[in-house]
PDB file of C-alpha atoms and ligand atoms in Angstrom:
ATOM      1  CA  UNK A   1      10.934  11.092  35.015  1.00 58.00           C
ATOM      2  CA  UNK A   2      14.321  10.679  34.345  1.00 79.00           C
ATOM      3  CA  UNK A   3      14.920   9.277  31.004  1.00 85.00           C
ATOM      4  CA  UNK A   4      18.329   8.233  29.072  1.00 92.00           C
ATOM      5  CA  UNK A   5      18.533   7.668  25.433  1.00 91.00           C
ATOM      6  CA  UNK A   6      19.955   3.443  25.473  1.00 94.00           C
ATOM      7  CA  UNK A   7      23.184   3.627  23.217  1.00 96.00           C
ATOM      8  CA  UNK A   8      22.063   0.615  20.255  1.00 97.00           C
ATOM      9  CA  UNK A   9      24.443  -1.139  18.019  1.00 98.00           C
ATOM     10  CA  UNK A  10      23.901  -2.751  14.545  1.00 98.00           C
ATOM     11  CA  UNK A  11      24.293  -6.324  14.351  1.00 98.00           C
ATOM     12  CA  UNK A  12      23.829  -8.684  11.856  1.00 98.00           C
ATOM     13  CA  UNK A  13      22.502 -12.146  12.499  1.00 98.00           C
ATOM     14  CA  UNK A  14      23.459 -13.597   9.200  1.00 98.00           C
ATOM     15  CA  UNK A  15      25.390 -13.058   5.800  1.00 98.00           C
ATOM     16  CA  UNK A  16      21.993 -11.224   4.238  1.00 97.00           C
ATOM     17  CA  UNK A  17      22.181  -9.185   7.256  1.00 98.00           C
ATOM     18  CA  UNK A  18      25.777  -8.135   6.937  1.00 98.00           C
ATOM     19  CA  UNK A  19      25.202  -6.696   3.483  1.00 98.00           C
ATOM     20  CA  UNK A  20      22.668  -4.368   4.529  1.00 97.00           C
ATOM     21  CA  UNK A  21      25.170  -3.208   7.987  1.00 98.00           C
ATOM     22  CA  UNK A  22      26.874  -0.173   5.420  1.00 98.00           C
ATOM     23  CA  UNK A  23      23.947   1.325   4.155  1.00 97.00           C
ATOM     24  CA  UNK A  24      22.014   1.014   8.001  1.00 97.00           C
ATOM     25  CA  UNK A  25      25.335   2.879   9.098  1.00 98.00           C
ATOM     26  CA  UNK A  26      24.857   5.081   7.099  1.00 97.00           C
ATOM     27  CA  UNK A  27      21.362   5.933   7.496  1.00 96.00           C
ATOM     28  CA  UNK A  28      21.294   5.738  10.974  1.00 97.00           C
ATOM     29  CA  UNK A  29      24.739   7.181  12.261  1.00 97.00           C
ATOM     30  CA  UNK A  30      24.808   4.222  14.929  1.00 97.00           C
ATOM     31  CA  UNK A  31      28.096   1.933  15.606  1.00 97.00           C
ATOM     32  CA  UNK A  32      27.961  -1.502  14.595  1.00 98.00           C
ATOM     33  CA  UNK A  33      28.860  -4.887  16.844  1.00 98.00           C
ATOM     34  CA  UNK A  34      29.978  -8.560  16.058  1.00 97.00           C
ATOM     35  CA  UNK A  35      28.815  -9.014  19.984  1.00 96.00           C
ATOM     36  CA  UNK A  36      25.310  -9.922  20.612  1.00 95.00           C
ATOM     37  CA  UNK A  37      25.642  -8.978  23.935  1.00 94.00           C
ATOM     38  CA  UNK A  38      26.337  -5.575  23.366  1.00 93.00           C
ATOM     39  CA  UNK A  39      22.981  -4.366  24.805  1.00 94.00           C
ATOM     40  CA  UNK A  40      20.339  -2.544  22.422  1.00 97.00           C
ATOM     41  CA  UNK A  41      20.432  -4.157  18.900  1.00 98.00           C
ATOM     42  CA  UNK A  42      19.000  -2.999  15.414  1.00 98.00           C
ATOM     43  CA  UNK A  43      19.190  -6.335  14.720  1.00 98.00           C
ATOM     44  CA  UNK A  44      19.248  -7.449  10.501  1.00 98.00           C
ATOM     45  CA  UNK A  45      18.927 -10.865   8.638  1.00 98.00           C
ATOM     46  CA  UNK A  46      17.080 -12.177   6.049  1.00 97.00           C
ATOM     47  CA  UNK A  47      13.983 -12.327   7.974  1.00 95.00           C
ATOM     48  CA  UNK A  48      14.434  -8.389   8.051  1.00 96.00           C
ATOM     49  CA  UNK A  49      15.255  -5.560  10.676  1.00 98.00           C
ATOM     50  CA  UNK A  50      13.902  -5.831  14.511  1.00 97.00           C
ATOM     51  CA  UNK A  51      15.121  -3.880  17.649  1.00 97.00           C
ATOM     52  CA  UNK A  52      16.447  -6.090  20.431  1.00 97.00           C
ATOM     53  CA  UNK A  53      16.743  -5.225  24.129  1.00 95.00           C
ATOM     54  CA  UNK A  54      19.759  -5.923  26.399  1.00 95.00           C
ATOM     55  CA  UNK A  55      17.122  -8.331  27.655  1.00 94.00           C
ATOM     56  CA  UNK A  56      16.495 -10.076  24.525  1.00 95.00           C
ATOM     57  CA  UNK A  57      12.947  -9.164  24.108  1.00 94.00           C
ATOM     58  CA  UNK A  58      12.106  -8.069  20.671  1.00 95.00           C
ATOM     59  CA  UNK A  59       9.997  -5.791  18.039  1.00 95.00           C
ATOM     60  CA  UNK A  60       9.811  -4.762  14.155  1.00 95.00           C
ATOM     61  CA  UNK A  61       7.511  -3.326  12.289  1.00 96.00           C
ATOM     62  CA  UNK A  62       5.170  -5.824  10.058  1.00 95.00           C
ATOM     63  CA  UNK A  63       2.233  -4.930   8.008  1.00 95.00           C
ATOM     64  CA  UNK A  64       1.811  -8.034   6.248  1.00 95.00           C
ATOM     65  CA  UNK A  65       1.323 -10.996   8.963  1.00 90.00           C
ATOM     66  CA  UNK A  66       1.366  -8.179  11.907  1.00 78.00           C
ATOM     67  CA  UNK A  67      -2.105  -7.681  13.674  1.00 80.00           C
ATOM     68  CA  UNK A  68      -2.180  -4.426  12.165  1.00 79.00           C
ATOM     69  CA  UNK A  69      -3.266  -5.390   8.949  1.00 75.00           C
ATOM     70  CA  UNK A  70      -6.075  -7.886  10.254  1.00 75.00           C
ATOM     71  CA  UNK A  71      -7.333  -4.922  12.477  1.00 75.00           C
ATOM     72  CA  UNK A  72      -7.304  -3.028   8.445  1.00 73.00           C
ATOM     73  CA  UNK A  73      -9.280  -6.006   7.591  1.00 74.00           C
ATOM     74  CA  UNK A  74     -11.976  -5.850   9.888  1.00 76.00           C
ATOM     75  CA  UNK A  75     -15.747  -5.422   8.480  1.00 72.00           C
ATOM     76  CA  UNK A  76     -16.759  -2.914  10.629  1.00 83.00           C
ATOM     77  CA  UNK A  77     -13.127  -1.008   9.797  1.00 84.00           C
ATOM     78  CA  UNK A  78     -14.614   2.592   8.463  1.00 86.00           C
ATOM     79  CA  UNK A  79     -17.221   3.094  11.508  1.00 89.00           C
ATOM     80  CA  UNK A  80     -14.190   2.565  14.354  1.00 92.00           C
ATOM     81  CA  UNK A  81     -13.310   5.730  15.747  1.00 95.00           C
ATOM     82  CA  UNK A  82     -10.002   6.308  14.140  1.00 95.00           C
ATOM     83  CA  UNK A  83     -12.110   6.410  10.782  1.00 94.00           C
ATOM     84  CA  UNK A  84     -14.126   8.574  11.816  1.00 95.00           C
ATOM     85  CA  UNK A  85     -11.689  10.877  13.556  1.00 96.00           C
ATOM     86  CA  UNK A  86     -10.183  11.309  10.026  1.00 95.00           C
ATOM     87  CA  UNK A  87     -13.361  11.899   8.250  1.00 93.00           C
ATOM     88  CA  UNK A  88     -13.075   8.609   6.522  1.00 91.00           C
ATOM     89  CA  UNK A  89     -16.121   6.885   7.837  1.00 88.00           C
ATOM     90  CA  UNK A  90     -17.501   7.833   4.221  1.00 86.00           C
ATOM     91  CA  UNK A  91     -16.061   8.830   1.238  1.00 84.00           C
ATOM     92  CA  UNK A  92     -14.100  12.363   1.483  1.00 83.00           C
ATOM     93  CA  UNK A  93     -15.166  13.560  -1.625  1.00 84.00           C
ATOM     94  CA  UNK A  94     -18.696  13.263  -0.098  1.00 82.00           C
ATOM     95  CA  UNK A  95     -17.394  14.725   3.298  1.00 77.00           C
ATOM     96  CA  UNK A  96     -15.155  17.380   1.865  1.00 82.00           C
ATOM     97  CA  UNK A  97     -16.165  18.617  -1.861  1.00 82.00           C
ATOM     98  CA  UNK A  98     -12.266  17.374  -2.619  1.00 80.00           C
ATOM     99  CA  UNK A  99     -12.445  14.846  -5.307  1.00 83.00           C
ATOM    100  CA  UNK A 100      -9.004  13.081  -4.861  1.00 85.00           C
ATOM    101  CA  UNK A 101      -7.085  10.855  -2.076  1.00 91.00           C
ATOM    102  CA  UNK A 102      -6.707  12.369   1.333  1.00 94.00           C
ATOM    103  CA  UNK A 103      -3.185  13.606   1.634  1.00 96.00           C
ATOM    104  CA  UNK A 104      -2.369  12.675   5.564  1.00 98.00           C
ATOM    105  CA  UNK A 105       0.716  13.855   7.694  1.00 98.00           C
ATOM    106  CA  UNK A 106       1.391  11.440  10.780  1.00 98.00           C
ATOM    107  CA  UNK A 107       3.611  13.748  12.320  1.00 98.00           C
ATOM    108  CA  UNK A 108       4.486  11.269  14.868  1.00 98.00           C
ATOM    109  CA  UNK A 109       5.180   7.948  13.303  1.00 98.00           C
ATOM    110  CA  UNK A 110       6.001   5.268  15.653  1.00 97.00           C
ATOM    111  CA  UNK A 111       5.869   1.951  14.468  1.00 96.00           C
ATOM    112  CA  UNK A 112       3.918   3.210  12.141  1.00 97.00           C
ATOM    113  CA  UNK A 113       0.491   1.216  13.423  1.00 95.00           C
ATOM    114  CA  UNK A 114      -1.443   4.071  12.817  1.00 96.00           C
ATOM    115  CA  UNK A 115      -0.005   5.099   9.541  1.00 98.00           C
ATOM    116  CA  UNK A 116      -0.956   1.791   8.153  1.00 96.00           C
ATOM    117  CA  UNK A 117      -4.895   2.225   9.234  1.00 95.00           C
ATOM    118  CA  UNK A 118      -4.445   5.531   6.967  1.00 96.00           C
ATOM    119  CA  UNK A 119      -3.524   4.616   4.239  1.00 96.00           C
ATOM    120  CA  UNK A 120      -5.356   0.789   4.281  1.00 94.00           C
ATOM    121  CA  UNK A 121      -8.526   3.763   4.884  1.00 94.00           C
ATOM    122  CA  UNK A 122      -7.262   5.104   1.229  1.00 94.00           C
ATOM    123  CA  UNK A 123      -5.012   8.048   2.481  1.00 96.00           C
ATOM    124  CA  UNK A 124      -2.105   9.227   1.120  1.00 97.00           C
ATOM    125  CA  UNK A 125       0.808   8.951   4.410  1.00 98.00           C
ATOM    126  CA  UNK A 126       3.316  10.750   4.757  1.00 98.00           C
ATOM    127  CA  UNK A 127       5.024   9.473   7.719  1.00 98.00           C
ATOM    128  CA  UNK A 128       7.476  11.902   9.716  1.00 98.00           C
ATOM    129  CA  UNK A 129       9.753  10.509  12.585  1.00 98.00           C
ATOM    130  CA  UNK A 130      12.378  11.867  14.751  1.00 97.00           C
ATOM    131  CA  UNK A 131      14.233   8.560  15.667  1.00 97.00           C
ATOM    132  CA  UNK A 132      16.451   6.968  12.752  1.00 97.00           C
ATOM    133  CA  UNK A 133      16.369   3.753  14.268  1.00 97.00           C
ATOM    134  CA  UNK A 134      12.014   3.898  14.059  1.00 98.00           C
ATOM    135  CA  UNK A 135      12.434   5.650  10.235  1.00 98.00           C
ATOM    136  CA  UNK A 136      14.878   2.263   9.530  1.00 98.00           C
ATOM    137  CA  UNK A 137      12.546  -0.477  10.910  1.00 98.00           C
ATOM    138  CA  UNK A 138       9.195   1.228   9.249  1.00 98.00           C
ATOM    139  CA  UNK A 139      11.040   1.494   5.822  1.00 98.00           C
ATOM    140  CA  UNK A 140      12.123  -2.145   6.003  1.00 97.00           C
ATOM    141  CA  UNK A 141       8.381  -3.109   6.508  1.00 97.00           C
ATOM    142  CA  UNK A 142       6.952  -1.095   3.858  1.00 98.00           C
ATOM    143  CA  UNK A 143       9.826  -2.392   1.753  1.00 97.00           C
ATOM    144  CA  UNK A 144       8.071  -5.797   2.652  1.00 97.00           C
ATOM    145  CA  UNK A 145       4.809  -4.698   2.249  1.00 97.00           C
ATOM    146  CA  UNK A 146       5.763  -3.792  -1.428  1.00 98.00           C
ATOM    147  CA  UNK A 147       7.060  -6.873  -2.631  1.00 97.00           C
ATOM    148  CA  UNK A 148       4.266  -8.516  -1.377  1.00 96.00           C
ATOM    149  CA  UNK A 149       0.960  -8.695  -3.478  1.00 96.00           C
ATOM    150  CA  UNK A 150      -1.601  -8.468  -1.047  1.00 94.00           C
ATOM    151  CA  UNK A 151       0.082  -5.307   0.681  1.00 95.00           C
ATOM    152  CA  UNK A 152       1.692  -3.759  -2.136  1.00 97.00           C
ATOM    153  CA  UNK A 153      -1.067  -1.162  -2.889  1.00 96.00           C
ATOM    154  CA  UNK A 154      -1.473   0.119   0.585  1.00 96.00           C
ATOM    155  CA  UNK A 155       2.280   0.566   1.438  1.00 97.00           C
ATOM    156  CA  UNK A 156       2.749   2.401  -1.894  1.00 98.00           C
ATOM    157  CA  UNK A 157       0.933   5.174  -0.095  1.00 98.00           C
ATOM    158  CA  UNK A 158       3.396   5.612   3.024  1.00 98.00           C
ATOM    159  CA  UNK A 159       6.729   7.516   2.496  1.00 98.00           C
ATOM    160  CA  UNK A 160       9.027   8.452   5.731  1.00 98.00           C
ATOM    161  CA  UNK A 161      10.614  11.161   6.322  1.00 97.00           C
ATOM    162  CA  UNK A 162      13.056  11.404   8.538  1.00 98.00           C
ATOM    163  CA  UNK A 163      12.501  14.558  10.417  1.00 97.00           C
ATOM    164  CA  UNK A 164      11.850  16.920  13.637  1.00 97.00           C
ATOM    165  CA  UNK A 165       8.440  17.247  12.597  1.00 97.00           C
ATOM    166  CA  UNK A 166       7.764  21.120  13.258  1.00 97.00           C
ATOM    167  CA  UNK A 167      10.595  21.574  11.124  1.00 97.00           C
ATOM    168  CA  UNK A 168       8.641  19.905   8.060  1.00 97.00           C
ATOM    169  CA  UNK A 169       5.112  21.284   9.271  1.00 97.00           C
ATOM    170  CA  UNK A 170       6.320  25.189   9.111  1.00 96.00           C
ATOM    171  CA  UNK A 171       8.396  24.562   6.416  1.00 94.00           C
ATOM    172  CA  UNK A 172       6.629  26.565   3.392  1.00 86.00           C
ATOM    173  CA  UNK A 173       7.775  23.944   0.661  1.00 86.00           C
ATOM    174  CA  UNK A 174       6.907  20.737   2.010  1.00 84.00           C
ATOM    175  CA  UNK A 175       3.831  19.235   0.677  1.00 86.00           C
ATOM    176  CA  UNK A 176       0.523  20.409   1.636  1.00 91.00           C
ATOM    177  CA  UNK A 177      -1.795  18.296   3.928  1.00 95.00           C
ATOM    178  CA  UNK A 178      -5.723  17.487   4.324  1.00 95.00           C
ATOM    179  CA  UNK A 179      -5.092  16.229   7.809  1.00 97.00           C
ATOM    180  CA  UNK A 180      -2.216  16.153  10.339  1.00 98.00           C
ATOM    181  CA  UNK A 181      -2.383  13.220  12.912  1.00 98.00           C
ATOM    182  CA  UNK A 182      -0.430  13.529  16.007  1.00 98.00           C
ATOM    183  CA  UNK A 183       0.051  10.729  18.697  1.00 97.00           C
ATOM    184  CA  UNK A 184       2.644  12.150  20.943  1.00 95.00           C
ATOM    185  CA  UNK A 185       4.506  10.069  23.505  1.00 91.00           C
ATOM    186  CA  UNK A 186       2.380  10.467  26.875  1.00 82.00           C
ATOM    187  CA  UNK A 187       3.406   8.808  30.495  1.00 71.00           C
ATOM    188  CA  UNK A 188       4.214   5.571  31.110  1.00 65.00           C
ATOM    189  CA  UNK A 189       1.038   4.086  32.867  1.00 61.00           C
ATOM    190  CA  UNK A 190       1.952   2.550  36.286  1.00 54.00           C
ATOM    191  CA  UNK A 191       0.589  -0.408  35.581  1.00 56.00           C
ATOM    192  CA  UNK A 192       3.247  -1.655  33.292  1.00 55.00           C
ATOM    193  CA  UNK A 193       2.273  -4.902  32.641  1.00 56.00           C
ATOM    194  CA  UNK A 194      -1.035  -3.456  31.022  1.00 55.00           C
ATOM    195  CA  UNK A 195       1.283  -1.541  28.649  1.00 66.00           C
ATOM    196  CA  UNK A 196       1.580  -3.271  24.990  1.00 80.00           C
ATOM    197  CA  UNK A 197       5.231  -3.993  24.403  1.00 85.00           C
ATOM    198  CA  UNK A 198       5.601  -2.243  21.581  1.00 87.00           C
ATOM    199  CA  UNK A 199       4.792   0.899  23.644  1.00 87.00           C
ATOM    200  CA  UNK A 200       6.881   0.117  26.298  1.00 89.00           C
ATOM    201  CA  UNK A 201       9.977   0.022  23.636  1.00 91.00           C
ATOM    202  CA  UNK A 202       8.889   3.246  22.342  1.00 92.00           C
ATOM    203  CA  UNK A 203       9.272   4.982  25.990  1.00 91.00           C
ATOM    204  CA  UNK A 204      12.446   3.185  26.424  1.00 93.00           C
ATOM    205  CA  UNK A 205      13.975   4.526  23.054  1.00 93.00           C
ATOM    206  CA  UNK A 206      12.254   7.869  22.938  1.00 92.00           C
ATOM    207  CA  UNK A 207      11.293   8.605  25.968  1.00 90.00           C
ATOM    208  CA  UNK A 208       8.711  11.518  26.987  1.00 87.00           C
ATOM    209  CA  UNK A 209       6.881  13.834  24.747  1.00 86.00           C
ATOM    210  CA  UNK A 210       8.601  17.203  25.011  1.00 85.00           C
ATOM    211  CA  UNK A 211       6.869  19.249  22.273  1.00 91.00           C
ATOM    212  CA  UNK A 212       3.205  17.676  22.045  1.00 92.00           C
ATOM    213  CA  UNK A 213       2.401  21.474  22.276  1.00 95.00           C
ATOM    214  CA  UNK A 214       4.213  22.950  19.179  1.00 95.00           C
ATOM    215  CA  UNK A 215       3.452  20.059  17.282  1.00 97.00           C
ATOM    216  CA  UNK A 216      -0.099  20.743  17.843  1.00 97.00           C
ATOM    217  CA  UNK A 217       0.284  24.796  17.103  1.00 96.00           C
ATOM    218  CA  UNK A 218       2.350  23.975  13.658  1.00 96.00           C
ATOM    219  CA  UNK A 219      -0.569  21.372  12.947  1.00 96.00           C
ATOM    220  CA  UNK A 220      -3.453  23.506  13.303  1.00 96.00           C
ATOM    221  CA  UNK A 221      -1.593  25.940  11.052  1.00 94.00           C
ATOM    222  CA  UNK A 222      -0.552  23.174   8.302  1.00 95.00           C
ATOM    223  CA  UNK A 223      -3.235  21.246   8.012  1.00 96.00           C
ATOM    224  CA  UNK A 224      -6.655  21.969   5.569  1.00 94.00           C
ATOM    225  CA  UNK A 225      -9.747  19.820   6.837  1.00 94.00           C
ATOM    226  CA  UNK A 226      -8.571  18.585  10.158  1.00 96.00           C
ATOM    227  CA  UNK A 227      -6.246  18.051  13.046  1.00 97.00           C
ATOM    228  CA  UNK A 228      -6.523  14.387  14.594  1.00 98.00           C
ATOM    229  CA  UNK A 229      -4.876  13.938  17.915  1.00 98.00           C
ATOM    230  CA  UNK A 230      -4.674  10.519  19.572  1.00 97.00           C
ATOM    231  CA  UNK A 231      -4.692  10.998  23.768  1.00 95.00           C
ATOM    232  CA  UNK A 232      -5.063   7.575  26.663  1.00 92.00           C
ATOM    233  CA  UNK A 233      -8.593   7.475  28.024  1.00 91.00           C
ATOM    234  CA  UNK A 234      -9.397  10.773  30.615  1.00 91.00           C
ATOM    235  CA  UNK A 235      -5.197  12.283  29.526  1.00 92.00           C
ATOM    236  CA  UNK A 236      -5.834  16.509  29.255  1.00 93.00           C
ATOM    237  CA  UNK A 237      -6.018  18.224  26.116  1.00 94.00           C
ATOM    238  CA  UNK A 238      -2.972  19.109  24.162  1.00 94.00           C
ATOM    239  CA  UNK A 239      -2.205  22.859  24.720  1.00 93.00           C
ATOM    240  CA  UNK A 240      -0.632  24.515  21.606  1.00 90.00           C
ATOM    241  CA  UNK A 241      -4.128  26.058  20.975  1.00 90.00           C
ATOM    242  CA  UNK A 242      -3.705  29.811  21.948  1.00 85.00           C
ATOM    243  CA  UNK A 243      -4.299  30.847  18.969  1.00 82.00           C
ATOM    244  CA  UNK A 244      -6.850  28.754  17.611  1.00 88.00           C
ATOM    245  CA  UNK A 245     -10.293  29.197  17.836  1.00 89.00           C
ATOM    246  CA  UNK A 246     -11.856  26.759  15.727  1.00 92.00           C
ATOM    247  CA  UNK A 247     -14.243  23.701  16.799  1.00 94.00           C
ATOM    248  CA  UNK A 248     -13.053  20.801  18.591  1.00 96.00           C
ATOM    249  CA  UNK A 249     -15.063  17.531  18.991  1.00 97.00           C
ATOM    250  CA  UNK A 250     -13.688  13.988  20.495  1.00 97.00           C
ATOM    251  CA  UNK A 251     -14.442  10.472  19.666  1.00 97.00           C
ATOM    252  CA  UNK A 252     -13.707   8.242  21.947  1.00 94.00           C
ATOM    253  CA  UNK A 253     -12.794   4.252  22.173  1.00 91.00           C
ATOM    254  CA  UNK A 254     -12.360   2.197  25.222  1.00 89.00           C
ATOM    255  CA  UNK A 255      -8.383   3.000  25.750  1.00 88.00           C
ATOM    256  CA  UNK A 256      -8.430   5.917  23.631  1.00 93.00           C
ATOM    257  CA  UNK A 257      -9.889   9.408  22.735  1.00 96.00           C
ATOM    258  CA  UNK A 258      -9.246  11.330  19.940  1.00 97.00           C
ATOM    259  CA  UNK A 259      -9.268  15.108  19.726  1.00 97.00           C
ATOM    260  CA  UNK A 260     -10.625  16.307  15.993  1.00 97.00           C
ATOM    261  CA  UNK A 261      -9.901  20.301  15.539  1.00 97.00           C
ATOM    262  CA  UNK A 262     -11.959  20.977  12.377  1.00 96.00           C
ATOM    263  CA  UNK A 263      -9.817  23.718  10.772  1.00 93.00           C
ATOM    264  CA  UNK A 264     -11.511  23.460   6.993  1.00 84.00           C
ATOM    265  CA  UNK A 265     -15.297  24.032   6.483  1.00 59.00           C
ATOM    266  CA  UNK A 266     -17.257  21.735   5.016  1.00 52.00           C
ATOM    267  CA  UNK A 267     -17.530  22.209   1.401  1.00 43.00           C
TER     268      UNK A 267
HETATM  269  C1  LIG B 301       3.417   7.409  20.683  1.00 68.81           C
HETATM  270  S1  LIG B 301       4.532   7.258  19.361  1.00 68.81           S
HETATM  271  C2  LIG B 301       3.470   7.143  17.955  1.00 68.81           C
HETATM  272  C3  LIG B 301       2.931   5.767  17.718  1.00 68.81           C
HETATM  273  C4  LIG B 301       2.263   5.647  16.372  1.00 68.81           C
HETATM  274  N1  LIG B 301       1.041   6.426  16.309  1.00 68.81           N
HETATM  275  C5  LIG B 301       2.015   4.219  15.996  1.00 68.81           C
HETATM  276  O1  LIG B 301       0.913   3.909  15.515  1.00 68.81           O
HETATM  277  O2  LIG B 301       2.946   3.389  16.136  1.00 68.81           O
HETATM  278  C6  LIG B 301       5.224   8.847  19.125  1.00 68.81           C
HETATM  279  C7  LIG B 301       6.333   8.882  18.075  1.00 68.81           C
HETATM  280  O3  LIG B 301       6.478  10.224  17.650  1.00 68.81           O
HETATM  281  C8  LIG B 301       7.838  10.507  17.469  1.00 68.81           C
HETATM  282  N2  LIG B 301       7.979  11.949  17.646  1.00 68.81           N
HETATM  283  C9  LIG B 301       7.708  12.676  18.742  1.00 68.81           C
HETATM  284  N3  LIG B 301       7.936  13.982  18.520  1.00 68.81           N
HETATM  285  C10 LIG B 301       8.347  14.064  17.229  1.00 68.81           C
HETATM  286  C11 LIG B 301       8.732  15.143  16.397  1.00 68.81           C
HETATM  287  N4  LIG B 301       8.752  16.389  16.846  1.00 68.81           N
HETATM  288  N5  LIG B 301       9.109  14.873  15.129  1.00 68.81           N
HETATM  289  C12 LIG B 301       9.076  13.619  14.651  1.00 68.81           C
HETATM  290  N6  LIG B 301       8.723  12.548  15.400  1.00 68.81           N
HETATM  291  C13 LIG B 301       8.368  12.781  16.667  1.00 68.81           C
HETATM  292  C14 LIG B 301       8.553   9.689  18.523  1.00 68.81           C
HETATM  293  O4  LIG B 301       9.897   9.438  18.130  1.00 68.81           O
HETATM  294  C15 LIG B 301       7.696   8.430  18.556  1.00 68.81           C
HETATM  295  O5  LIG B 301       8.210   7.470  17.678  1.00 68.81           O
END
């Protein structure tokens, strides 16, 4: 597939939005616009950031009124298979032998969807991502999330880092990790209409996965207890296992499988 990066613009919508236009310049690196019509937006007002296409059609990242945090809510939350992908179906102490909070790496952040199911699970997030425009729009929700009393606890364990993610997973002095998630960015199905519009902004902006492979290898040598990594229904395995030889078991859910690499023994 033949895939361009869109050029975006910063634009503010209103005079709380202009104040924040230096510091998202900053941060970013990306040109800003007076012209709404200038195709791609990061978009900022009061009501917060959102990325806009040339279209008009719209996302940003929300964990307190997004469905997200209802899904967090659910009863049956700790038995669906992300839970208990992680390990987290009951209490990791009792799982592990490790009597504090799961430290997580989501290497691949997103909009940060599955971050949030982390740490609402009682995990510790750190959140790497490769795009400065996704790093922007998931700090402005957890930014939210803290101000806001029912949320505040469970963003206070997410911090982003923006980063190429093998860079921070072989790096000796970054922080150590229980678990390393992975979603990497797979093919667009051809049924795009059946494609959640958040993930067909994602393939717009980012495009395809191009090192779902090294991620995995760095992973499997980073992580302490497990490797979690989120494929589509039926997709292959990840390759980046060579030189692995641990046990791998799946879980999977009716759009979605997850790989678990158990790299720590049970203590
Ligand atoms: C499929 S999306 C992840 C969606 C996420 N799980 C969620 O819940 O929203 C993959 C993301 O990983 C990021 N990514 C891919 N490779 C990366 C790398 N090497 N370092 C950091 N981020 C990466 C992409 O920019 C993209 O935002």
């Amino acid at each position: 597939m033949n895939w361009t990066a869109p050029e975006i613009f910063i634009h503010a919508t209103d005079a709380v939005g202009k104040t924040k236009i230096p510091a998202l310049a900053k941060k970013t690196g990306l040109s800003v616009t007076e012209d709404p019509d200038s195709g791609w937006l990061l978009q900022t007002s009061a009501n917060g950031l959102r990325i806009v296409r040339p279209d008009g059609v719209s996302v940003n990242v929300d964990f307190i009124e997004g469905k997200v945090n209802r899904r967090a809510d659910e009863s049956n939350f700790r038995k669906q298979p992300l839970a208990r992908a992680l390990g987290m179906n009951k209490p990791f102490a009792a799982s592990t032998g490790i009597a504090r909070v799961p430290r997580v790496i989501d290497a691949t952040a997103g909009f940060g969807t599955d971050a949030w199911m982390m740490a609402s699970l009682g995990c510790s997030v750190t959140l790497l991502e490769d795009s400065a425009v996704l790093c922007a729009l998931l700090n402005d929700a957890i930014d939210a999330a803290l101000a806001n009393v029912a949320t505040a606890r469970t963003a206070q364990s997410m911090h982003v880092i923006h980063t190429k993610a093998v860079d921070y997973l072989t790096d000796g002095s970054a922080n150590s990790a229980d678990i390393v998630y992975l979603d990497p960015m797979y093919p667009m199905a051809r049924k795009q209409a059946l494609v959640k519009k958040g993930m067909q902004f994602l393939h717009e902006l980012i495009g395809p996965d191009s090192n779902g492979s090294e991620l995995l290898s760095s992973a499997l040598a980073k992580a302490s207890y497990r490797v979690v990594v989120k494929r589509p229904k039926g997709a292959d395995v990840l390759s980046g296992t060579e030189n692995w030889n641990g046990q791998m078991t799946s879980i999977d859910s009716p759009n979605t499988r997850f790989d678990v690499y158990h790299v720590g023994t049970r203590r």
